[in-house]
Short mmCIF file of C-alpha atoms and ligand atoms in Angstrom, two decimals:
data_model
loop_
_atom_site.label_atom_id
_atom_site.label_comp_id
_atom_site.label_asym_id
_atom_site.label_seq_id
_atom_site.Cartn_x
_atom_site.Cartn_y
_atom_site.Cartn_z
CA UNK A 1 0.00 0.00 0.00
CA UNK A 2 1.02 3.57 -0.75
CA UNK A 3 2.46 6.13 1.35
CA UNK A 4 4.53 9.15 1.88
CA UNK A 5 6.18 10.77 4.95
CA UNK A 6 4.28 13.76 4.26
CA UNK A 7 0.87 14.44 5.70
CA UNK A 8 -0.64 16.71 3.12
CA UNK A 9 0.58 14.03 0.26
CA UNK A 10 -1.07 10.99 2.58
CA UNK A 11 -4.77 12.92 2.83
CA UNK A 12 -4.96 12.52 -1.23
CA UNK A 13 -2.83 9.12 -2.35
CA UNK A 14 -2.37 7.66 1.29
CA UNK A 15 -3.70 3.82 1.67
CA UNK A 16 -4.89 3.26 -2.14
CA UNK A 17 -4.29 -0.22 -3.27
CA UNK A 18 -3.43 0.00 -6.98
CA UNK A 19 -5.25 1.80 -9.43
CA UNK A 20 -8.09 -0.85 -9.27
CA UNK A 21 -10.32 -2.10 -12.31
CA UNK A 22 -10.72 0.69 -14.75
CA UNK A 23 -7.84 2.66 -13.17
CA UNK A 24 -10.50 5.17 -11.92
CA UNK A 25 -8.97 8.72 -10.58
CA UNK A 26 -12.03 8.49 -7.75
CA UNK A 27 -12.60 5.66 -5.64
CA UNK A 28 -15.36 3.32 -6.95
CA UNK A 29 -18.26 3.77 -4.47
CA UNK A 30 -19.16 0.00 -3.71
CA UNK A 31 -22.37 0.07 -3.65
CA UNK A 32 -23.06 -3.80 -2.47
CA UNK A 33 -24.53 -4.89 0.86
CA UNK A 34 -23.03 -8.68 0.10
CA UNK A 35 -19.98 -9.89 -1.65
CA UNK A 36 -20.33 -13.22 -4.27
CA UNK A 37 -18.28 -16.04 -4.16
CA UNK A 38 -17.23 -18.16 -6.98
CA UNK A 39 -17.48 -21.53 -4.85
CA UNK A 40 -18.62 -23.25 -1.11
CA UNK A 41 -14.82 -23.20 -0.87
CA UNK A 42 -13.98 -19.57 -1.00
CA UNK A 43 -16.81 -18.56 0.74
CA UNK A 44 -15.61 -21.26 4.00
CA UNK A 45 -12.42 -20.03 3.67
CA UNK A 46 -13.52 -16.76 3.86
CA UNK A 47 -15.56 -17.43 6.37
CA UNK A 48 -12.79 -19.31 8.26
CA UNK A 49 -10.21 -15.88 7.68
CA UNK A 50 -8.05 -18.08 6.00
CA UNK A 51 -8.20 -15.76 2.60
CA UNK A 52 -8.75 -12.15 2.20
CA UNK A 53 -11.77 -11.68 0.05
CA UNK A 54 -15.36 -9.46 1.41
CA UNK A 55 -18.13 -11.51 3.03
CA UNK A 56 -20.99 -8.90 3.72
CA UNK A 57 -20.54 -5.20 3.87
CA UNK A 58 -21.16 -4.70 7.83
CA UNK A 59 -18.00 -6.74 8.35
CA UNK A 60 -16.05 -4.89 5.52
CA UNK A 61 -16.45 -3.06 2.30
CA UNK A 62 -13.80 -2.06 -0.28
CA UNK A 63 -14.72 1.66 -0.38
CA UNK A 64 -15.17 1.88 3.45
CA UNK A 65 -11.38 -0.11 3.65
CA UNK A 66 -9.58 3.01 1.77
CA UNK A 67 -10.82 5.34 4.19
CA UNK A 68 -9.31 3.20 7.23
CA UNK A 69 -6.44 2.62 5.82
CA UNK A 70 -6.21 6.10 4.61
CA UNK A 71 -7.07 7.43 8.32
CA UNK A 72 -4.66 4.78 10.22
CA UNK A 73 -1.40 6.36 8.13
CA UNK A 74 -2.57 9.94 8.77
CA UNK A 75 -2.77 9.22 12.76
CA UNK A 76 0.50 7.18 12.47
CA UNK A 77 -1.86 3.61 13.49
CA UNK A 78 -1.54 0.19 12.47
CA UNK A 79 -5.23 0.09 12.13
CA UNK A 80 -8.64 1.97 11.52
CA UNK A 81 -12.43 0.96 11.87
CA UNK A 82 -15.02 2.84 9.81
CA UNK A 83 -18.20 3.78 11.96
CA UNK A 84 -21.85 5.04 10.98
CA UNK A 85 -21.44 8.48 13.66
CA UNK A 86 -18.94 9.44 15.84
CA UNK A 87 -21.13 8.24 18.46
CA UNK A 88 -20.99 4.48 16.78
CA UNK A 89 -17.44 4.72 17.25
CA UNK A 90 -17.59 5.67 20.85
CA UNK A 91 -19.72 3.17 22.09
CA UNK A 92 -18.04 0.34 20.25
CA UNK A 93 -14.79 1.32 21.54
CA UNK A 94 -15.84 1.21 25.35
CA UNK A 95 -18.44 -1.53 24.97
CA UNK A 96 -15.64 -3.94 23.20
CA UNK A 97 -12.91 -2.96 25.58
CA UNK A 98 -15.05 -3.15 29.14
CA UNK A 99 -17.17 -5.57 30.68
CA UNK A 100 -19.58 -6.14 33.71
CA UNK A 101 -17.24 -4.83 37.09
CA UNK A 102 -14.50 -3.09 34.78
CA UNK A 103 -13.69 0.64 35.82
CA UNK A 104 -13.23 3.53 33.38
CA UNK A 105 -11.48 6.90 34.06
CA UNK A 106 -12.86 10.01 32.04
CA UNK A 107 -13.12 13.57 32.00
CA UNK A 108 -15.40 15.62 34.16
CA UNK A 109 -16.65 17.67 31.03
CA UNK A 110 -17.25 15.51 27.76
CA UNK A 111 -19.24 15.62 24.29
CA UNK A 112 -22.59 15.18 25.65
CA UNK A 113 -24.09 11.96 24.20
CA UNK A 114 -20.96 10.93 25.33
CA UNK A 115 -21.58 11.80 28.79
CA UNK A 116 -25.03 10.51 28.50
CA UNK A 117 -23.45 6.85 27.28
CA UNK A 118 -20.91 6.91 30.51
CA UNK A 119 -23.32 8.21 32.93
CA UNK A 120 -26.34 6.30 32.26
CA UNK A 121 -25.74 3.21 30.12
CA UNK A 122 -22.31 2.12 31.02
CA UNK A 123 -23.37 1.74 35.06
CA UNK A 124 -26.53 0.23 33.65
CA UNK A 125 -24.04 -2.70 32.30
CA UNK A 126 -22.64 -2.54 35.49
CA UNK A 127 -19.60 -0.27 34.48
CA UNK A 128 -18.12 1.72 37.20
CA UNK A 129 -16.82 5.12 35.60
CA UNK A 130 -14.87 7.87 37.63
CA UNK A 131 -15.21 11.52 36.03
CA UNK A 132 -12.05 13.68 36.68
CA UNK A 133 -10.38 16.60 35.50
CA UNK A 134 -7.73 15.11 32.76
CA UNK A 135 -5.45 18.00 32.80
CA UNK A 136 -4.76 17.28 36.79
CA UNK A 137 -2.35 14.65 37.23
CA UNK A 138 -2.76 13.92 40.74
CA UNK A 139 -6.46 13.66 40.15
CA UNK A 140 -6.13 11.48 37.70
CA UNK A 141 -3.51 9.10 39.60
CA UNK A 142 -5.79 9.48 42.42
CA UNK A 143 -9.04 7.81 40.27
CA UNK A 144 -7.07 4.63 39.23
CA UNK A 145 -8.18 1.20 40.72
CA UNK A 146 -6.66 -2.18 40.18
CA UNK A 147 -10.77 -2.80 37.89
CA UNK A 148 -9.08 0.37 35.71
CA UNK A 149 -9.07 -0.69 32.38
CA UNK A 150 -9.70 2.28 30.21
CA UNK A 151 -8.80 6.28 30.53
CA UNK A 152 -11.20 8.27 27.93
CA UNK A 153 -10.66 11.86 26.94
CA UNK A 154 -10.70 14.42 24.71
CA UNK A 155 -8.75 17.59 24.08
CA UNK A 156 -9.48 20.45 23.51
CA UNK A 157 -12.38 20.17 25.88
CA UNK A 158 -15.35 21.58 24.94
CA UNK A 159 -17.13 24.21 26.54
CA UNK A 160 -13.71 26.33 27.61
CA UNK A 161 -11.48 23.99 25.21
CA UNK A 162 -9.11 22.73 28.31
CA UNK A 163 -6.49 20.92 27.44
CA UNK A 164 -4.72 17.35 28.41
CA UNK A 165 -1.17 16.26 28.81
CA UNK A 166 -1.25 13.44 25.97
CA UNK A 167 2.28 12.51 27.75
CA UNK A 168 1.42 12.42 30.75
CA UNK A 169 -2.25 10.28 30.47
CA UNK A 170 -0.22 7.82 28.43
CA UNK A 171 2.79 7.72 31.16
CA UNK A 172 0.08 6.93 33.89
CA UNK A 173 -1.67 4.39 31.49
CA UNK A 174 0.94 2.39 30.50
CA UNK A 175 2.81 2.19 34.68
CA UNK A 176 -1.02 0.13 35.05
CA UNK A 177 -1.89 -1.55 31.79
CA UNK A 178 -4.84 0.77 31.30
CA UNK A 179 -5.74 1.39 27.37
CA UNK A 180 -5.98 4.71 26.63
CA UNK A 181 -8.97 6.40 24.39
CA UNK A 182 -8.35 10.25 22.53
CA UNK A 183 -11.24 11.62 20.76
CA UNK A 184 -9.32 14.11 18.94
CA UNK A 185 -12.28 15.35 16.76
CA UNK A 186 -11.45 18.59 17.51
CA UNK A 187 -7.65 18.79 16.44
CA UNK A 188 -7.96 16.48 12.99
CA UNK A 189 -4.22 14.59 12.55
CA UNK A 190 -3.22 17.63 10.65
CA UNK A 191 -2.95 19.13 14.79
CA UNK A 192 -2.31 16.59 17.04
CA UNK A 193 -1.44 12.53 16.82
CA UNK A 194 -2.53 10.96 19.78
CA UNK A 195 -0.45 7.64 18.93
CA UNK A 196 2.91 9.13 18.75
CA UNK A 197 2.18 10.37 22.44
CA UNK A 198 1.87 6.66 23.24
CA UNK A 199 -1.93 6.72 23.20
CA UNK A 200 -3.26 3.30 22.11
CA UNK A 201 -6.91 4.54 20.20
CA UNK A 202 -7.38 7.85 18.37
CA UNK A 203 -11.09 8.19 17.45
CA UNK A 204 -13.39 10.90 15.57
CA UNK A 205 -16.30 12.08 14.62
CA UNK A 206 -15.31 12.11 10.97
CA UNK A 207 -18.64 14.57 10.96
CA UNK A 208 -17.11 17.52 11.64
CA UNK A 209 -13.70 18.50 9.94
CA UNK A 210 -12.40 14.97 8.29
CA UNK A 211 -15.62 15.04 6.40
CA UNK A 212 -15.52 18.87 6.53
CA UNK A 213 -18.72 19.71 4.22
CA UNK A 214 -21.79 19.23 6.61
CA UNK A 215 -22.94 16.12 4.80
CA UNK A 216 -22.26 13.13 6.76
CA UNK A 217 -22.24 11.63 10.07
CA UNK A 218 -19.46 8.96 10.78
CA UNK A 219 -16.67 7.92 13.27
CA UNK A 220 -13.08 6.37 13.03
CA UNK A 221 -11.25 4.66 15.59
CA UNK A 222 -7.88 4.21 14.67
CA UNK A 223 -5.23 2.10 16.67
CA UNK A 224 -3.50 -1.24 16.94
CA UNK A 225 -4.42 -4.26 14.62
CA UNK A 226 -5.08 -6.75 17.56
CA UNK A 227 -7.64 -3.89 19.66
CA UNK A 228 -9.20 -2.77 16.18
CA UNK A 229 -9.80 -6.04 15.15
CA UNK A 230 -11.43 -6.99 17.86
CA UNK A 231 -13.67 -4.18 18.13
CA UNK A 232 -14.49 -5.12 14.26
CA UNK A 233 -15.18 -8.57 14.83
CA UNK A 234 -17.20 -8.03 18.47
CA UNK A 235 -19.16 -4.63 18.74
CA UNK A 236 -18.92 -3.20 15.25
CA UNK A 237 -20.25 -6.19 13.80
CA UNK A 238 -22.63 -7.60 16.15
CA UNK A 239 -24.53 -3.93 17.49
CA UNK A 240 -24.02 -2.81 13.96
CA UNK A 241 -23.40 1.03 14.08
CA UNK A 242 -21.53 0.53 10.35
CA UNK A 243 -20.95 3.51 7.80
CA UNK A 244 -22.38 3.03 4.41
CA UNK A 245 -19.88 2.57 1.40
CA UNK A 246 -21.33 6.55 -0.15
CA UNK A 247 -20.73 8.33 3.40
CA UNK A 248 -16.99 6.47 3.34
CA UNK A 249 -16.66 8.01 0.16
CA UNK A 250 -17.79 11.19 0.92
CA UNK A 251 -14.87 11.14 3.38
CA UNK A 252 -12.51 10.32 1.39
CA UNK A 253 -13.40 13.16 -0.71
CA UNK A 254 -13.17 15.31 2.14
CA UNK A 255 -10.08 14.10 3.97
CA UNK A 256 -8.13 15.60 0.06
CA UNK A 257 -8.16 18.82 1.30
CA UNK A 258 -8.05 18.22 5.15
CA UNK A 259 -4.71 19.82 5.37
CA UNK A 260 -5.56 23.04 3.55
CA UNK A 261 -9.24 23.61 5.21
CA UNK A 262 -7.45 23.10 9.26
CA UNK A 263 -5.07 25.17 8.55
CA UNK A 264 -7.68 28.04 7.56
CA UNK A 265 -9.76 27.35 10.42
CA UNK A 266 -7.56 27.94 12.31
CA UNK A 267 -5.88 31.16 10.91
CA UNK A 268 -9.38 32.00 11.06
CA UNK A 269 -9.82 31.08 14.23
CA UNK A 270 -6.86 33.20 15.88
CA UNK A 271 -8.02 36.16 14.12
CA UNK A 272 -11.74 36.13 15.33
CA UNK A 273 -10.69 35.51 18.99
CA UNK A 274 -8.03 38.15 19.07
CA UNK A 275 -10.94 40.56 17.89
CA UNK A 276 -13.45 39.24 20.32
CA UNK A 277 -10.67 39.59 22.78
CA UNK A 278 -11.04 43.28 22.45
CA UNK A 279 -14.57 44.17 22.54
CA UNK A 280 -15.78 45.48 25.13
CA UNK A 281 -18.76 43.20 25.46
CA UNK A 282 -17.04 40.31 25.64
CA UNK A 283 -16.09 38.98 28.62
CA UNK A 284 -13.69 35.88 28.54
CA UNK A 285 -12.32 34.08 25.30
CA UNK A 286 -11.56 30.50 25.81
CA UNK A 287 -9.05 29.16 22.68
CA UNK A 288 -6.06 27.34 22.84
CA UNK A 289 -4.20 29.06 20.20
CA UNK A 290 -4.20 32.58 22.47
CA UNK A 291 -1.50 32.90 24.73
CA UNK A 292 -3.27 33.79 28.03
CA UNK A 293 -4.98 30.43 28.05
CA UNK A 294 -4.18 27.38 29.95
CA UNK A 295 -3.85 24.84 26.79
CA UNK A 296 -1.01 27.60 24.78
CA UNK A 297 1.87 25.90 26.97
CA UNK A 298 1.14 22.67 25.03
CA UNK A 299 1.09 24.69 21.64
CA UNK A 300 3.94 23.07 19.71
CA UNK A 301 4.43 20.18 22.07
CA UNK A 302 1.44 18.11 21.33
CA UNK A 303 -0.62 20.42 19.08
CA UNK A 304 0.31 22.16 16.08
CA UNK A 305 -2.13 25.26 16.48
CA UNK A 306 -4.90 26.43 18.59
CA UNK A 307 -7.83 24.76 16.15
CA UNK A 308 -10.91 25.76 14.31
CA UNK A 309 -12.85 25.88 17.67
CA UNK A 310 -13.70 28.77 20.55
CA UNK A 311 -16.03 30.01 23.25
CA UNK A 312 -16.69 33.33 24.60
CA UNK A 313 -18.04 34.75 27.17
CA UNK A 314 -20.50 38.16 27.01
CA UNK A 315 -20.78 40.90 29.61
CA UNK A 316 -24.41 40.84 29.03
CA UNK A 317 -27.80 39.12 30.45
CA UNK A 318 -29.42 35.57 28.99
CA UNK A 319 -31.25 37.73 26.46
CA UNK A 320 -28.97 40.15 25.44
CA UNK A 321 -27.26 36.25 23.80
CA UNK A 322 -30.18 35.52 22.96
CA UNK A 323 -30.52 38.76 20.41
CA UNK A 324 -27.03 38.18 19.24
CA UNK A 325 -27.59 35.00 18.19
CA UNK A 326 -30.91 35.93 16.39
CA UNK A 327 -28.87 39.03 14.71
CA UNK A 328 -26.47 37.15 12.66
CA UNK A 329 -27.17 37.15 9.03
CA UNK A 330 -24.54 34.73 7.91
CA UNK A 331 -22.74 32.84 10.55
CA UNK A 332 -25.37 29.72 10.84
CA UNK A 333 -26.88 28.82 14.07
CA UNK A 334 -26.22 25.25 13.96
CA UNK A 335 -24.43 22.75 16.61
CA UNK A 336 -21.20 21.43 14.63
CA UNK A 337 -17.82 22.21 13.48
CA UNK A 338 -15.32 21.79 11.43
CA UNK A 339 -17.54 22.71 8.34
CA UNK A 340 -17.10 25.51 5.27
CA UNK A 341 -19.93 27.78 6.82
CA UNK A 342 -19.07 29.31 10.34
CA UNK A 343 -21.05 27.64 12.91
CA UNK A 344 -22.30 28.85 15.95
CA UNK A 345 -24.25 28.15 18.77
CA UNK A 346 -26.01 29.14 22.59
CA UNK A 347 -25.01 26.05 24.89
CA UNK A 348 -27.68 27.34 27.89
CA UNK A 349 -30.46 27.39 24.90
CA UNK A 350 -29.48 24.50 22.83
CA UNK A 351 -27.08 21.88 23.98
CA UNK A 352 -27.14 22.57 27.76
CA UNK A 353 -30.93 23.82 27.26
CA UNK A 354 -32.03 21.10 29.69
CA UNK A 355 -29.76 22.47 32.81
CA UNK A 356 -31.04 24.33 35.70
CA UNK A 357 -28.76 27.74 36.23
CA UNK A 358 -27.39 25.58 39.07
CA UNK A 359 -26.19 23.07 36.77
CA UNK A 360 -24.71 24.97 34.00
CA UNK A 361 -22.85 27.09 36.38
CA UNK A 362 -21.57 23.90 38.25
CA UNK A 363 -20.76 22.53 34.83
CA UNK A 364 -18.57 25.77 34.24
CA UNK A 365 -21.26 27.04 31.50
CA UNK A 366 -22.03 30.67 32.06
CA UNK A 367 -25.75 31.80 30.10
CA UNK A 368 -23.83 33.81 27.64
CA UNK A 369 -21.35 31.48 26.73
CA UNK A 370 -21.06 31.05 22.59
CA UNK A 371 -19.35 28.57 20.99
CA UNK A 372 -17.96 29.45 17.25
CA UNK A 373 -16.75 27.40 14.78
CA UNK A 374 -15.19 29.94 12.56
CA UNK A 375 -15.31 28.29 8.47
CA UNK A 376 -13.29 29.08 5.67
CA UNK A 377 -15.40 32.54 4.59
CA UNK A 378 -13.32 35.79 4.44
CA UNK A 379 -12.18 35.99 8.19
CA UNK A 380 -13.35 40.08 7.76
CA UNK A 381 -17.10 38.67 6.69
CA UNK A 382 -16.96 36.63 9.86
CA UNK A 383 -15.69 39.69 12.20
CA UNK A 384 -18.04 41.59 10.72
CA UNK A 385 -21.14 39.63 11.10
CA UNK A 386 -20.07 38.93 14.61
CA UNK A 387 -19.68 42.85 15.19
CA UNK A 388 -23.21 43.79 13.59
CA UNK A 389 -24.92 41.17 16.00
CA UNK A 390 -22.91 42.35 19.06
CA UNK A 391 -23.84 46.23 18.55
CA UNK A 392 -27.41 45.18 18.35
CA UNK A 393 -27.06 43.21 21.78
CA UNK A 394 -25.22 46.35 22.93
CA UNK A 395 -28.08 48.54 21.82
CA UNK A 396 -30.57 46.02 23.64
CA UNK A 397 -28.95 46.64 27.11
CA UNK A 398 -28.36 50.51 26.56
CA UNK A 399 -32.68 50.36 26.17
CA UNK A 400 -32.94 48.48 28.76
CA UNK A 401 -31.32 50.63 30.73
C1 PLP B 501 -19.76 15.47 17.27
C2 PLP B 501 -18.86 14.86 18.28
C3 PLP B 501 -19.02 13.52 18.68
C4 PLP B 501 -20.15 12.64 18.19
O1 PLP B 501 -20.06 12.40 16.84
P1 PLP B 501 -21.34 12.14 15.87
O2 PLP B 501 -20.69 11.98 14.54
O3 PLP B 501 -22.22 13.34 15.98
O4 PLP B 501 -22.00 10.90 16.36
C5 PLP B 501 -18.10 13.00 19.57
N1 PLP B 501 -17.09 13.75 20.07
C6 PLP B 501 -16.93 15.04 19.72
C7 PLP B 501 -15.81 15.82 20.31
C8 PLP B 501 -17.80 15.64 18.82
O5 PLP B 501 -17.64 16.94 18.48
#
């Protein structure tokens, strides 16, 4: 199989196997749900692993098989496993690797279906899990038992995009045996490679900016042979959450130009922040990539630049947000990332919507914090917008007043 030492070469040509039947420039979508075979013989031996060939297309597909191998070289893994949502992924991963009485180690703020799965279904299994602060060492040393079998993160950490010690959560892992599990949706491999940090499973939502074009929901977990094998052969084929052979495509598409689109995200990124920095409405701007916040120190040491994510923090009341958000004419009020429109949206009315005040605040979610996903417009479109809907908040308070 093909490959190059370069990351932006890898996104296009990386994992192909041969030019294939035709010698197509795309790769042929595989449209099939089963696979013939020429005799009882191949299909047994098929059946038995003893020769390559497909069987069905929840245990494999051709087209879905170039993106993994395509997303194992650009996270440096031996492995990948294709997934029908980010969420798929997630639950196959923890589901394969734990079992009734296990313990699992995770972080005190998560994604939150996938704080839903670890706080309700996992202890319904019988799952214990412990939810810590990941960037505090001696908390985390402090939750391990000898039932540890897994530490889960993610970072940057949505809402205020904290940030973990890859290093150090491997160090820990490995002194006990634990597996370790980086959802590292929000960096993409052009930012940050979990695996050469010693973490054993790197895993997206290919959703948001592998995909990058708002079209499809998948996952990847990407990682050893031995682990992703197993979790291909146990949860992803027997609960099912598969990715269809068009959405793998799709991705594929997208991951061509997955080098050029980060890197815009996250000049755009910088500049947005550093303006919101400055106005005086704005209270607090959480984003790695500035140098007052906590994650800049590991700038350069385990990420490559701050991302193509932020949160901020107004000076104003619930619905002084509230009119900002309804003022923006062409940032999109919609809750995902990583895509060519700027995204944006109101945690406390959308994905926090169900907390009391008590609990967003204990969740460290003010009311007025916004999360932005800056896209690839013209960064001055973006500030711009941004600046119309803030001097109509402005203008709601002065009236108030
Ligand atoms: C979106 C997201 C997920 C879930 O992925 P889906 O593709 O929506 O199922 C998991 N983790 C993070 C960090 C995400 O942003």
């Amino acid at each position: 199989m093909w490959h190059s030492e370069h990351l932006e070469t890898n996104t296009i040509h990386g994992g192909k196997d041969g030019q294939g039947q035709h010698g197509p420039l795309s790769t042929p979508i595989y449209q099939t749900s089963t696979f013939v075979f020429d005799d009882v013989q191949q299909g047994a031996s098929r059946f038995a692993g003893e020769a390559g060939g497909h069987i069905y297309s929840r245990l494999g597909n051709p087209t879905v098989d170039e993106l993994e191998a395509r997303m194992a070289l650009l996270e440096g893994t031996e492995a990948a496993a294709a997934f029908g949502s980010g969420m798929g992924a997630v639950s196959a991963v923890v589901l394969g690797l734990l079992k009734q009485g296990d313990h699992l180690v995770t972080s005190h703020r998560l994604y939150g279906c996938t704080f839903a799965l670890f706080n309700h279904q996992l202890p319904a299994f019988g799952i214990e899990v412990s939810f810590v602060d990941l960037a505090d060492e001696a908390a985390v040393r402090a939750a391990i038992k000898p039932n540890t079998k897994v530490i889960y993160g993610e970072t940057p950490i949505n809402p205020c995009l904290s940030v973990a010690d890859l290093d150090m959560l491997a160090g820990i892992a490995k002194a006990h045996g634990i597996t370790t599990v980086i959802d590292n949706t929000f960096m993409s491999p052009v930012l940050q490679k979990p695996a050469k940090h010693g973490i054993d499973i790197v895993l997206h939502s290919a959703t948001k900016f592998l995909n990058g074009h708002g079209d499809v929901v998948a996952g990847i977990l990407c990682g050893p042979k031995d682990l992703i094998d197993q979790i291909k052969m146990t949860t992803r084929k027997d609960m099912g959450a598969i990715i269809s052979p068009h959405d793998a495509w799709l991705i594929i598409r997208g991951l061509k130009t997955l080098h050029l689109r980060v890197e815009r995200h996250c000049e755009n990124a910088l500049r947005v922040a550093d303006y919101l920095q400055s106005h005086p409405l704005v209270k607090k701007v959480d984003y790695p990539g500035l140098p007052g916040h906590p994650g800049y120190k590991l700038l350069g040491k385990q990420m490559k630049a701050g991302g193509g994510v932020l949160a901020f923090e107004l000076k104003a009341s619930f619905d002084q947000a509230v009119t900002f958000m309804n003022a923006l004419k062409m940032c999109k009020r919609a809750v995902s990332l990583g895509d060519a429109e700027t995204l944006i949206q109101h945690p406390a009315s959308m994905t926090h919507s169900t907390y009391t005040p008590e609990e967003l605040s204990e969740a460290g979610i003010p009311q007025t914090l916004i999360r932005l996903a800056p896209g690839l417009e013209h960064v001055d479109d973006i500030i711009a917008d941004i600046e119309q809907a803030l001097g109509a908040a402005a203008k709601q308070a002065t009236q108030a007043a």
